[in-house]
Amino acid sequence: MLEELGLGEIQSEGWETLGWIPSDRQLEIFNILYEQILAGNQRLNLTRITDPVGFWEKHLWDSLRGVVPWLSGDKLPLRVIDIGTGAGFPGVPIAIAIPTAEVTLLDSTGKKIAFLQTLIPRLGLENAIPYLGRVEAIAQQSDHRQSYDLVVLRAVAAATVAAEYSLPLLKIGGVAVLYRGQWTPPEQQELQNAIAPLGGKLDSVESFVTPVTESVRHCVYLRKIKPTPDRFPRPVGIPTQKPLG
Ligand code: SAM
C-alpha cells in the first residue's frame, strides 16, 4: 500500500539513510503491516499515526534507526526483547529486518498482545513472539533473566525506569537501546546514577533527525558489564513510583 500511494521513492531514499535496503519480500511485509495496523485501529486504539508517510517515518524508519549496528552486522542469532511493544514497535520492524533475531514482544495490556497474536501469522513472521506480562515480573524468571543480547524500549518510561526494566534481562555484554525524543544533561546524570548499581554502563548517546519531518531524536545505548543484583527490578510498580537515580 505504501508504494501504491507513491511512497516507493521516499522509501528507497529514506532507507539509504540507515545504510540498509530492504528486500522486495521485506517491503511487502512492511506493506501488510501498515494495512493491518490501519485495520486494527478501527477496533483498537493502536496509533495516532495513520498517514503513510508518518507511518513510514515514525513507525518503520524510527524503529530501525535504533538498531542500525545490528542491521548490517554479522547474521548471528540474536535474542531480542521489546519491552512495552504496544502495537509492535519497534519490535515488529526489527523482526522483519533481522531474520536471524528472535524477538519477544512484551506488553502488559491483553488487547495489544491479542492484536499481535493475529498480526504475526498474517505477516508470515516466525521469529516474533507476543508475550503478555509485566516486565518487573518476567525479568525475575530464569528463562528471561540475563537471557537477551538486545533490549529495546520506546515510549514506555523515564530513562532511569527503562534502565531498571532492561538491564536485568540482558546477558553480560548485551545492549539496551532506549529510544528517546529530547535528551538533556540532567536526564543523562540521573541515568548514570541509576545504571551503576544495575551493572550497566552508558555506551553512547546518538542524536539524529528523522528524514521527513526532521524531528530530533536520541538513542541511548546501555551495556551490561556485570550481573544485576537479584533485588532488581523491584516489584511491579515500584520502579515508576520510586525511580532510581
Ligand atoms: N513501544 C510502543 C511504541 O513506541 O509505539 C508502545 C508505547 S505505549 C505508549 C507503552 C506500552 O508499554 C503500553 O502498551 C503499555 O501497556 C506498556 N507497558 C507499560 N509499562 C509496562 C510494564 N511494566 N511491563 C510491560 N509493558 C508495559
Coordinates of N, CA and C and ligand atoms in Angstrom, one line a residue:
M1 N 0.8 -1.2 0.0 CA 0.0 0.0 0.0 C 0.9 1.3 0.0
L2 N 2.0 1.2 0.7 CA 2.9 2.4 0.7 C 3.3 2.8 -0.7
E3 N 3.6 1.8 -1.5 CA 4.1 2.0 -2.9 C 2.9 2.5 -3.7
E4 N 1.7 1.9 -3.6 CA 0.6 2.4 -4.3 C 0.3 3.9 -4.1
L5 N 0.7 4.3 -2.9 CA 0.4 5.7 -2.5 C 1.6 6.6 -2.9
G6 N 2.5 6.1 -3.7 CA 3.6 6.9 -4.3 C 4.7 7.0 -3.4
L7 N 4.9 6.1 -2.4 CA 6.0 6.3 -1.5 C 7.2 5.5 -1.8
G8 N 7.2 4.8 -3.0 CA 8.4 4.0 -3.3 C 9.7 4.8 -3.3
E9 N 9.6 6.0 -3.8 CA 10.8 6.8 -3.9 C 11.3 7.3 -2.5
I10 N 10.3 7.8 -1.7 CA 10.7 8.2 -0.4 C 11.3 7.0 0.4
Q11 N 10.6 5.9 0.2 CA 11.2 4.7 0.9 C 12.6 4.4 0.5
S12 N 12.9 4.4 -0.8 CA 14.2 4.0 -1.2 C 15.3 5.0 -0.8
E13 N 15.0 6.3 -0.9 CA 15.9 7.3 -0.4 C 16.1 7.2 1.1
G14 N 14.9 7.1 1.7 CA 14.9 7.1 3.2 C 15.7 5.9 3.8
W15 N 15.5 4.7 3.2 CA 16.2 3.5 3.8 C 17.7 3.7 3.7
E16 N 18.1 4.4 2.6 CA 19.6 4.6 2.5 C 20.2 5.3 3.7
T17 N 19.4 6.2 4.3 CA 20.0 6.9 5.5 C 20.3 5.9 6.6
L18 N 19.7 4.7 6.6 CA 20.0 3.7 7.6 C 21.2 2.8 7.1
G19 N 21.6 3.0 5.9 CA 22.7 2.1 5.4 C 22.2 0.7 5.2
W20 N 20.9 0.6 4.9 CA 20.3 -0.8 4.8 C 19.1 -0.7 3.8
I21 N 19.0 -1.6 2.9 CA 18.0 -1.6 2.0 C 17.1 -2.9 2.1
P22 N 15.8 -2.7 2.3 CA 15.0 -4.0 2.5 C 14.9 -4.7 1.2
S23 N 14.7 -6.0 1.3 CA 14.4 -6.8 0.1 C 13.0 -6.6 -0.4
D24 N 12.6 -7.1 -1.6 CA 11.2 -6.9 -2.0 C 10.3 -7.6 -1.0
R25 N 10.7 -8.8 -0.5 CA 9.8 -9.5 0.4 C 9.7 -8.7 1.7
Q26 N 10.7 -8.1 2.2 CA 10.6 -7.3 3.4 C 9.7 -6.1 3.2
L27 N 9.8 -5.4 2.0 CA 8.9 -4.3 1.7 C 7.5 -4.7 1.7
E28 N 7.2 -5.9 1.1 CA 5.9 -6.5 1.0 C 5.3 -6.7 2.5
I29 N 6.2 -7.2 3.4 CA 5.7 -7.4 4.7 C 5.5 -6.1 5.4
F30 N 6.3 -5.1 5.2 CA 6.0 -3.7 5.8 C 4.7 -3.2 5.3
N31 N 4.4 -3.5 4.0 CA 3.1 -3.0 3.5 C 1.9 -3.7 4.1
I32 N 2.0 -5.0 4.4 CA 1.0 -5.8 5.0 C 0.8 -5.3 6.5
L33 N 2.0 -5.0 7.1 CA 2.0 -4.4 8.5 C 1.1 -3.1 8.5
Y34 N 1.4 -2.3 7.6 CA 0.7 -1.0 7.5 C -0.8 -1.2 7.4
E35 N -1.2 -2.1 6.5 CA -2.6 -2.4 6.3 C -3.3 -3.0 7.5
Q36 N -2.6 -3.9 8.2 CA -3.1 -4.5 9.4 C -3.2 -3.5 10.6
I37 N -2.3 -2.6 10.7 CA -2.4 -1.6 11.7 C -3.6 -0.7 11.4
L38 N -3.8 -0.3 10.2 CA -4.9 0.6 9.9 C -6.2 -0.2 10.2
A39 N -6.3 -1.4 9.8 CA -7.5 -2.2 10.1 C -7.7 -2.4 11.6
G40 N -6.6 -2.7 12.3 CA -6.7 -2.9 13.8 C -7.1 -1.6 14.5
N41 N -6.7 -0.5 13.9 CA -7.0 0.8 14.5 C -8.5 1.1 14.5
Q42 N -9.3 0.5 13.7 CA -10.7 0.7 13.6 C -11.4 0.1 14.9
R43 N -10.8 -0.9 15.5 CA -11.3 -1.5 16.7 C -10.6 -1.1 18.0
L44 N -9.3 -1.0 17.8 CA -8.4 -0.7 18.9 C -7.7 0.6 18.7
N45 N -7.3 1.2 19.8 CA -6.6 2.5 19.7 C -5.1 2.2 19.7
L46 N -4.6 1.8 18.5 CA -3.2 1.3 18.4 C -2.3 2.5 18.2
T47 N -2.6 3.4 17.3 CA -1.7 4.5 17.0 C -2.4 5.7 16.4
R48 N -1.9 6.9 16.7 CA -2.5 8.1 16.1 C -1.8 8.4 14.7
I49 N -0.8 7.6 14.4 CA 0.0 7.9 13.2 C -0.5 7.0 12.1
T50 N -1.4 7.5 11.2 CA -2.0 6.6 10.3 C -1.7 7.0 8.8
D51 N -1.2 8.2 8.6 CA -0.9 8.6 7.2 C 0.4 7.8 6.8
P52 N 0.4 7.5 5.5 CA 1.5 6.6 5.1 C 2.9 7.1 5.3
V53 N 3.1 8.5 5.1 CA 4.5 9.0 5.3 C 4.8 9.0 6.8
G54 N 3.9 9.4 7.6 CA 4.1 9.4 9.1 C 4.4 7.9 9.5
F55 N 3.6 7.0 9.0 CA 3.8 5.6 9.4 C 5.2 5.1 9.0
W56 N 5.6 5.4 7.8 CA 6.9 5.0 7.4 C 8.0 5.6 8.3
E57 N 7.9 7.0 8.5 CA 8.9 7.6 9.3 C 8.9 7.3 10.8
K58 N 7.8 7.3 11.4 CA 7.7 7.2 12.9 C 7.6 5.8 13.3
H59 N 7.1 4.9 12.5 CA 7.0 3.5 12.9 C 8.0 2.6 12.3
L60 N 8.3 2.8 11.0 CA 9.3 1.9 10.4 C 10.7 2.4 10.5
W61 N 10.9 3.6 9.9 CA 12.3 4.2 10.0 C 12.8 4.3 11.4
D62 N 12.0 5.0 12.2 CA 12.4 5.2 13.6 C 12.7 3.9 14.4
S63 N 11.9 2.9 14.2 CA 12.1 1.6 14.9 C 13.5 1.1 14.5
L64 N 13.8 1.2 13.2 CA 15.1 0.6 12.7 C 16.3 1.4 13.0
R65 N 16.1 2.7 13.1 CA 17.2 3.6 13.3 C 18.0 3.3 14.6
G66 N 17.3 2.8 15.6 CA 17.9 2.4 16.9 C 18.8 1.2 16.8
V67 N 18.5 0.4 15.8 CA 19.3 -0.9 15.7 C 20.2 -1.0 14.5
V68 N 20.6 0.2 14.0 CA 21.4 0.2 12.8 C 22.7 -0.7 13.0
P69 N 23.3 -0.7 14.1 CA 24.5 -1.5 14.2 C 24.3 -3.0 14.0
W70 N 23.0 -3.4 14.2 CA 22.7 -4.9 14.0 C 22.1 -5.2 12.7
L71 N 21.7 -4.1 11.9 CA 21.0 -4.3 10.6 C 22.0 -4.9 9.6
S72 N 23.2 -4.4 9.5 CA 24.1 -4.9 8.5 C 25.3 -5.7 9.1
G73 N 25.1 -6.0 10.4 CA 26.2 -6.8 11.0 C 26.2 -8.2 10.6
D74 N 27.1 -9.0 11.3 CA 27.1 -10.4 11.1 C 25.7 -11.0 11.3
K75 N 25.3 -12.0 10.5 CA 24.0 -12.5 10.7 C 24.0 -13.6 11.8
L76 N 24.3 -13.2 13.0 CA 24.3 -14.1 14.1 C 23.0 -14.2 14.7
P77 N 22.7 -15.4 15.4 CA 21.4 -15.4 16.1 C 21.4 -14.4 17.2
L78 N 20.3 -13.8 17.4 CA 20.3 -12.6 18.4 C 19.0 -12.8 19.1
R79 N 19.0 -12.8 20.5 CA 17.8 -12.8 21.2 C 17.4 -11.4 21.6
V80 N 16.3 -11.0 21.2 CA 15.8 -9.6 21.4 C 14.5 -9.5 22.2
I81 N 14.3 -8.5 23.1 CA 13.0 -8.3 23.7 C 12.7 -6.8 23.6
D82 N 11.4 -6.6 23.1 CA 10.9 -5.2 23.0 C 9.9 -5.1 24.2
I83 N 10.3 -4.3 25.2 CA 9.5 -4.1 26.4 C 8.5 -3.0 26.2
G84 N 7.2 -3.3 26.4 CA 6.1 -2.3 26.2 C 6.0 -2.0 24.7
T85 N 5.8 -3.1 23.9 CA 5.8 -3.1 22.5 C 4.6 -2.4 21.9
G86 N 3.4 -2.4 22.7 CA 2.2 -1.8 22.2 C 1.7 -2.5 20.9
A87 N 1.6 -1.8 19.8 CA 1.1 -2.4 18.6 C 2.3 -3.1 17.8
G88 N 3.5 -3.2 18.5 CA 4.6 -3.9 17.9 C 5.8 -3.1 17.5
F89 N 5.9 -1.9 18.1 CA 7.1 -1.0 17.7 C 8.0 -0.7 18.9
P90 N 9.3 -0.9 18.7 CA 10.0 -1.2 17.5 C 10.1 -2.6 17.1
G91 N 9.6 -3.6 17.9 CA 9.9 -5.0 17.8 C 9.6 -5.6 16.5
V92 N 8.4 -5.3 15.9 CA 8.0 -6.0 14.7 C 8.8 -5.6 13.5
P93 N 9.1 -4.3 13.3 CA 10.0 -4.0 12.2 C 11.4 -4.6 12.4
I94 N 11.8 -4.7 13.6 CA 13.2 -5.4 13.9 C 13.1 -6.8 13.5
A95 N 12.0 -7.5 13.8 CA 11.9 -8.9 13.4 C 11.9 -9.1 11.9
I96 N 11.2 -8.1 11.2 CA 11.2 -8.2 9.7 C 12.6 -7.9 9.2
A97 N 13.3 -6.9 9.7 CA 14.5 -6.5 9.1 C 15.7 -7.5 9.5
I98 N 15.6 -8.1 10.6 CA 16.7 -9.0 11.1 C 16.2 -10.4 11.2
P99 N 16.1 -11.2 10.2 CA 15.5 -12.5 10.2 C 16.2 -13.5 11.2
T100 N 17.5 -13.2 11.5 CA 18.2 -14.1 12.5 C 17.9 -13.8 13.9
A101 N 17.2 -12.7 14.1 CA 16.8 -12.3 15.5 C 15.5 -13.1 15.9
E102 N 15.5 -13.5 17.2 CA 14.2 -14.0 17.7 C 13.7 -12.9 18.7
V103 N 12.5 -12.3 18.3 CA 12.1 -11.1 19.0 C 10.9 -11.4 19.9
T104 N 11.1 -11.2 21.2 CA 9.9 -11.3 22.1 C 9.3 -9.9 22.2
L105 N 7.9 -9.9 22.0 CA 7.2 -8.7 22.0 C 6.4 -8.6 23.3
L106 N 6.9 -7.9 24.3 CA 6.3 -7.9 25.6 C 5.4 -6.7 25.9
D107 N 4.2 -7.0 26.4 CA 3.3 -5.9 26.8 C 2.4 -6.4 27.9
S108 N 2.0 -5.5 28.8 CA 1.2 -5.8 29.9 C -0.3 -5.7 29.6
T109 N -0.7 -5.2 28.4 CA -2.1 -5.0 28.0 C -2.6 -6.1 27.1
G110 N -3.6 -6.8 27.6 CA -4.1 -8.0 26.9 C -4.5 -7.7 25.5
K111 N -5.2 -6.6 25.3 CA -5.7 -6.4 23.9 C -4.6 -6.1 22.9
K112 N -3.5 -5.5 23.4 CA -2.3 -5.3 22.5 C -1.7 -6.7 22.1
I113 N -1.6 -7.6 23.1 CA -1.0 -8.9 22.8 C -1.9 -9.7 21.9
A114 N -3.3 -9.6 22.1 CA -4.2 -10.3 21.3 C -4.1 -9.8 19.9
F115 N -3.9 -8.5 19.7 CA -3.7 -8.0 18.3 C -2.5 -8.6 17.7
L116 N -1.4 -8.6 18.4 CA -0.1 -9.1 17.9 C -0.2 -10.6 17.6
Q117 N -1.0 -11.3 18.3 CA -1.2 -12.8 18.1 C -1.9 -13.0 16.7
T118 N -2.7 -12.1 16.3 CA -3.3 -12.3 15.0 C -2.4 -11.7 13.9
L119 N -1.7 -10.6 14.3 CA -0.9 -9.9 13.3 C 0.3 -10.8 12.8
I120 N 1.0 -11.4 13.8 CA 2.3 -12.1 13.4 C 2.1 -13.2 12.3
P121 N 1.1 -14.1 12.5 CA 0.9 -15.0 11.4 C 0.5 -14.4 10.1
R122 N -0.2 -13.3 10.1 CA -0.6 -12.6 8.8 C 0.7 -12.0 8.1
L123 N 1.7 -11.7 8.9 CA 2.9 -11.2 8.3 C 3.8 -12.3 7.9
G124 N 3.5 -13.6 8.3 CA 4.3 -14.7 8.0 C 5.6 -14.7 8.8
L125 N 5.6 -14.1 9.9 CA 6.8 -14.0 10.7 C 6.9 -15.2 11.7
E126 N 8.1 -15.8 11.6 CA 8.2 -17.0 12.6 C 9.2 -16.6 13.7
N127 N 9.7 -15.4 13.7 CA 10.7 -15.0 14.6 C 10.3 -13.9 15.6
A128 N 8.9 -13.8 15.7 CA 8.4 -12.8 16.7 C 7.4 -13.5 17.6
I129 N 7.5 -13.3 18.9 CA 6.7 -14.0 19.9 C 6.0 -13.0 20.8
P130 N 4.7 -12.8 20.6 CA 4.0 -11.9 21.5 C 3.9 -12.5 22.9
Y131 N 4.0 -11.7 24.0 CA 4.1 -12.2 25.3 C 3.4 -11.2 26.3
L132 N 2.4 -11.7 27.0 CA 1.7 -10.9 27.9 C 2.3 -10.9 29.3
G133 N 2.7 -9.8 29.8 CA 3.2 -9.7 31.2 C 3.8 -8.4 31.5
R134 N 4.1 -8.2 32.8 CA 4.8 -7.0 33.3 C 6.3 -7.3 33.3
V135 N 7.0 -6.4 32.9 CA 8.5 -6.6 32.8 C 9.1 -6.9 34.2
E136 N 8.5 -6.2 35.2 CA 9.1 -6.4 36.5 C 9.0 -7.8 37.0
A137 N 7.9 -8.5 36.5 CA 7.8 -9.9 36.9 C 8.6 -10.8 36.0
I138 N 8.5 -10.6 34.7 CA 9.2 -11.6 33.8 C 10.8 -11.5 33.9
A139 N 11.3 -10.3 34.3 CA 12.7 -10.1 34.5 C 13.2 -10.9 35.7
Q140 N 12.3 -11.4 36.5 CA 12.8 -12.3 37.7 C 12.7 -13.7 37.3
Q141 N 12.2 -14.1 36.1 CA 12.1 -15.5 35.7 C 13.3 -16.0 35.0
S142 N 13.8 -17.2 35.3 CA 15.1 -17.7 34.9 C 15.1 -17.8 33.3
D143 N 14.0 -18.1 32.7 CA 14.0 -18.2 31.2 C 14.1 -16.8 30.5
H144 N 14.0 -15.7 31.3 CA 14.1 -14.4 30.7 C 15.3 -13.6 31.3
R145 N 15.6 -13.8 32.6 CA 16.6 -13.0 33.2 C 18.0 -13.3 32.6
Q146 N 18.7 -12.3 32.4 CA 20.1 -12.4 31.8 C 20.1 -13.3 30.6
S147 N 19.1 -13.2 29.7 CA 19.0 -14.1 28.5 C 19.0 -13.4 27.2
Y148 N 19.0 -12.1 27.2 CA 18.9 -11.3 25.9 C 20.1 -10.6 25.5
D149 N 20.4 -10.6 24.2 CA 21.5 -9.9 23.6 C 21.2 -8.4 23.4
L150 N 19.9 -8.1 23.2 CA 19.4 -6.8 22.9 C 18.0 -6.5 23.5
V151 N 17.9 -5.4 24.2 CA 16.6 -5.0 24.7 C 16.3 -3.6 24.1
V152 N 15.0 -3.5 23.6 CA 14.6 -2.2 23.0 C 13.4 -1.7 23.8
L153 N 13.4 -0.3 24.0 CA 12.2 0.3 24.7 C 11.9 1.6 24.0
R154 N 10.7 1.8 23.6 CA 10.3 3.1 23.0 C 9.0 3.6 23.7
A155 N 9.0 4.8 24.2 CA 7.8 5.4 24.8 C 7.2 4.6 25.9
V156 N 8.0 4.1 26.8 CA 7.4 3.2 27.9 C 7.6 3.9 29.2
A157 N 8.8 4.5 29.5 CA 9.0 5.0 30.9 C 10.2 6.0 30.8
A158 N 10.4 6.7 31.9 CA 11.6 7.6 32.0 C 12.9 6.7 31.8
A159 N 14.0 7.3 31.5 CA 15.2 6.6 31.2 C 15.7 5.7 32.3
T160 N 15.6 6.3 33.6 CA 16.1 5.5 34.7 C 15.2 4.3 35.0
V161 N 13.9 4.4 34.7 CA 13.0 3.3 34.9 C 13.3 2.2 33.8
A162 N 13.5 2.7 32.6 CA 13.8 1.9 31.4 C 15.1 1.1 31.7
A163 N 16.0 1.7 32.4 CA 17.3 1.0 32.7 C 17.0 -0.1 33.7
E164 N 16.2 0.2 34.7 CA 15.8 -0.9 35.7 C 15.1 -2.0 35.1
Y165 N 14.2 -1.7 34.0 CA 13.5 -2.8 33.3 C 14.4 -3.6 32.5
S166 N 15.4 -3.0 31.8 CA 16.1 -3.7 30.8 C 17.4 -4.4 31.2
L167 N 18.2 -3.8 32.1 CA 19.5 -4.4 32.5 C 19.4 -5.8 33.1
P168 N 18.4 -6.1 33.9 CA 18.3 -7.5 34.4 C 18.1 -8.5 33.3
L169 N 17.4 -8.1 32.2 CA 17.1 -9.1 31.1 C 18.3 -9.3 30.2
L170 N 19.4 -8.5 30.3 CA 20.5 -8.6 29.3 C 21.5 -9.6 29.8
K171 N 22.1 -10.3 28.8 CA 23.3 -11.1 29.1 C 24.4 -10.1 29.4
I172 N 25.5 -10.6 30.0 CA 26.7 -9.7 30.1 C 27.2 -9.4 28.7
G173 N 27.5 -8.1 28.5 CA 27.9 -7.7 27.2 C 26.7 -7.3 26.2
G174 N 25.5 -7.6 26.7 CA 24.3 -7.2 25.9 C 24.0 -5.7 26.0
V175 N 23.2 -5.2 25.0 CA 22.9 -3.8 24.9 C 21.4 -3.5 25.0
A176 N 21.1 -2.4 25.7 CA 19.8 -1.9 25.8 C 19.7 -0.6 25.0
V177 N 18.7 -0.5 24.1 CA 18.5 0.7 23.3 C 17.3 1.5 23.8
L178 N 17.5 2.7 24.4 CA 16.4 3.5 24.9 C 16.1 4.5 23.8
Y179 N 14.9 4.4 23.2 CA 14.5 5.4 22.1 C 13.9 6.6 22.8
R180 N 14.5 7.8 22.6 CA 14.1 9.0 23.3 C 13.8 10.1 22.2
G181 N 13.0 11.0 22.6 CA 12.8 12.2 21.8 C 13.9 13.2 22.2
Q182 N 13.6 14.1 23.1 CA 14.7 15.0 23.6 C 15.5 14.3 24.6
W183 N 16.7 14.8 24.8 CA 17.6 14.2 25.8 C 18.4 15.4 26.4
T184 N 18.4 15.4 27.8 CA 19.0 16.6 28.4 C 20.2 16.1 29.4
P185 N 21.1 17.0 29.7 CA 22.2 16.6 30.6 C 21.7 16.1 32.0
P186 N 20.7 16.8 32.6 CA 20.2 16.2 33.9 C 19.7 14.8 33.7
E187 N 19.0 14.5 32.6 CA 18.5 13.1 32.4 C 19.7 12.1 32.3
Q188 N 20.7 12.6 31.6 CA 21.9 11.7 31.5 C 22.6 11.5 32.8
Q189 N 22.6 12.5 33.7 CA 23.2 12.4 35.0 C 22.4 11.4 35.9
E190 N 21.1 11.6 35.8 CA 20.2 10.6 36.6 C 20.4 9.2 36.1
L191 N 20.5 9.1 34.8 CA 20.7 7.7 34.2 C 22.0 7.1 34.7
Q192 N 23.1 7.9 34.6 CA 24.4 7.4 35.1 C 24.3 6.9 36.5
N193 N 23.6 7.7 37.4 CA 23.5 7.3 38.8 C 22.7 6.0 38.9
A194 N 21.7 5.8 38.0 CA 20.8 4.6 38.1 C 21.5 3.4 37.6
I195 N 22.3 3.5 36.6 CA 22.8 2.2 36.0 C 23.9 1.6 36.7
A196 N 24.7 2.3 37.5 CA 25.8 1.7 38.2 C 25.4 0.6 39.1
P197 N 24.4 0.7 40.0 CA 24.0 -0.4 40.8 C 23.3 -1.5 40.0
L198 N 22.9 -1.3 38.8 CA 22.2 -2.3 38.0 C 23.2 -3.1 37.2
G199 N 24.5 -2.8 37.2 CA 25.5 -3.5 36.5 C 25.7 -3.0 35.0
G200 N 25.3 -1.8 34.8 CA 25.3 -1.3 33.4 C 26.3 -0.1 33.3
K201 N 26.6 0.2 32.0 CA 27.4 1.5 31.8 C 26.8 2.1 30.5
L202 N 26.9 3.4 30.5 CA 26.4 4.2 29.3 C 27.5 4.0 28.2
D203 N 27.1 3.4 27.1 CA 28.0 3.2 25.9 C 28.0 4.5 25.1
S204 N 26.9 5.0 24.7 CA 26.8 6.1 23.8 C 25.4 6.7 23.8
V205 N 25.3 8.0 23.3 CA 24.1 8.6 23.1 C 24.2 9.2 21.7
E206 N 23.2 8.7 20.8 CA 23.2 9.3 19.4 C 22.1 10.2 19.2
S207 N 22.4 11.4 18.6 CA 21.4 12.4 18.3 C 21.2 12.4 16.8
F208 N 20.0 12.4 16.3 CA 19.8 12.5 14.9 C 18.4 13.1 14.6
V209 N 18.2 13.4 13.3 CA 16.9 14.0 12.9 C 16.3 13.0 11.9
T210 N 14.9 12.9 12.0 CA 14.2 12.0 11.2 C 14.2 12.5 9.7
P211 N 14.1 11.6 8.7 CA 14.3 12.1 7.3 C 13.2 12.9 6.7
V212 N 12.0 12.8 7.2 CA 10.9 13.6 6.5 C 10.6 14.9 7.3
T213 N 10.3 14.7 8.6 CA 9.8 15.9 9.3 C 11.0 16.6 10.1
E214 N 12.2 16.0 10.0 CA 13.4 16.5 10.6 C 13.2 16.7 12.1
S215 N 12.5 15.8 12.7 CA 12.3 15.8 14.2 C 13.5 15.3 14.9
V216 N 13.8 15.9 16.1 CA 15.0 15.5 16.8 C 14.7 14.2 17.6
R217 N 15.6 13.3 17.5 CA 15.5 12.0 18.3 C 16.9 11.7 18.9
H218 N 16.8 10.8 19.9 CA 18.1 10.3 20.5 C 17.9 8.8 20.8
C219 N 19.0 8.1 20.6 CA 19.1 6.7 21.1 C 20.2 6.6 22.1
V220 N 19.8 6.1 23.3 CA 20.7 5.9 24.4 C 21.1 4.4 24.4
Y221 N 22.4 4.1 24.3 CA 22.8 2.7 24.3 C 23.5 2.4 25.7
L222 N 22.9 1.4 26.4 CA 23.5 0.9 27.7 C 24.1 -0.4 27.5
R223 N 25.2 -0.7 28.1 CA 25.8 -2.1 28.0 C 25.8 -2.7 29.4
K224 N 25.5 -4.0 29.5 CA 25.6 -4.7 30.8 C 27.0 -5.1 30.9
I225 N 27.7 -4.7 32.0 CA 29.1 -5.1 32.2 C 29.2 -6.1 33.4
K226 N 28.2 -6.2 34.3 CA 28.3 -7.2 35.3 C 26.9 -7.6 35.8
P227 N 26.7 -8.7 36.5 CA 25.4 -9.2 36.8 C 24.6 -8.1 37.6
T228 N 23.3 -8.1 37.3 CA 22.4 -7.2 38.1 C 22.0 -7.9 39.4
P229 N 22.1 -7.2 40.5 CA 21.7 -7.8 41.8 C 20.2 -8.3 41.7
D230 N 20.0 -9.4 42.4 CA 18.6 -10.0 42.4 C 17.5 -9.1 42.8
R231 N 17.8 -8.1 43.6 CA 16.7 -7.2 44.0 C 16.1 -6.3 42.9
F232 N 16.8 -6.3 41.7 CA 16.3 -5.5 40.6 C 15.8 -6.5 39.5
P233 N 14.7 -6.1 38.8 CA 13.9 -4.9 39.0 C 13.1 -5.2 40.3
R234 N 12.8 -4.0 41.0 CA 12.0 -4.1 42.2 C 10.5 -4.5 41.8
P235 N 9.7 -4.9 42.8 CA 8.3 -5.4 42.4 C 7.5 -4.4 41.6
V236 N 6.5 -5.0 40.9 CA 5.6 -4.3 40.0 C 5.2 -2.9 40.5
G237 N 5.4 -1.9 39.8 CA 5.0 -0.5 40.1 C 6.1 0.3 40.8
I238 N 7.0 -0.4 41.6 CA 8.0 0.4 42.4 C 8.9 1.2 41.5
P239 N 9.4 0.6 40.4 CA 10.4 1.4 39.6 C 9.8 2.7 39.1
T240 N 8.5 2.8 38.8 CA 8.0 4.1 38.3 C 7.6 5.0 39.5
Q241 N 7.2 4.3 40.7 CA 6.9 5.2 41.9 C 8.1 5.8 42.5
K242 N 9.2 5.0 42.6 CA 10.5 5.4 43.2 C 11.6 5.2 42.3
P243 N 11.7 6.0 41.2 CA 12.8 5.8 40.2 C 14.2 5.8 40.9
L244 N 15.1 5.0 40.4 CA 16.5 5.1 40.8 C 17.1 6.4 40.3
G245 N 18.3 6.7 40.8 CA 19.0 7.9 40.2 C 18.8 9.1 41.0
Ligands
SAM1 N1 6.6 0.9 22.2 C1 5.4 1.2 21.5 C2 5.6 2.4 20.6 O1 6.6 3.1 20.7 O2 4.7 2.7 19.7 C3 4.2 1.4 22.5 C4 4.4 2.6 23.5 S1 3.0 2.7 24.6 C5 3.0 4.4 24.9 C6 3.6 2.0 26.1 C7 3.3 0.5 26.2 O3 4.1 0.0 27.3 C8 1.8 0.2 26.5 O4 1.3 -0.7 25.6 C9 1.9 -0.4 27.9 O5 0.9 -1.5 28.1 C10 3.3 -1.0 28.0 N2 3.8 -1.1 29.4 C11 3.9 -0.1 30.3 N3 4.5 -0.5 31.4 C12 4.8 -1.8 31.2 C13 5.4 -2.8 32.0 N4 5.8 -2.5 33.3 N5 5.5 -4.1 31.5 C14 5.1 -4.4 30.3 N6 4.5 -3.4 29.4 C15 4.4 -2.2 29.9

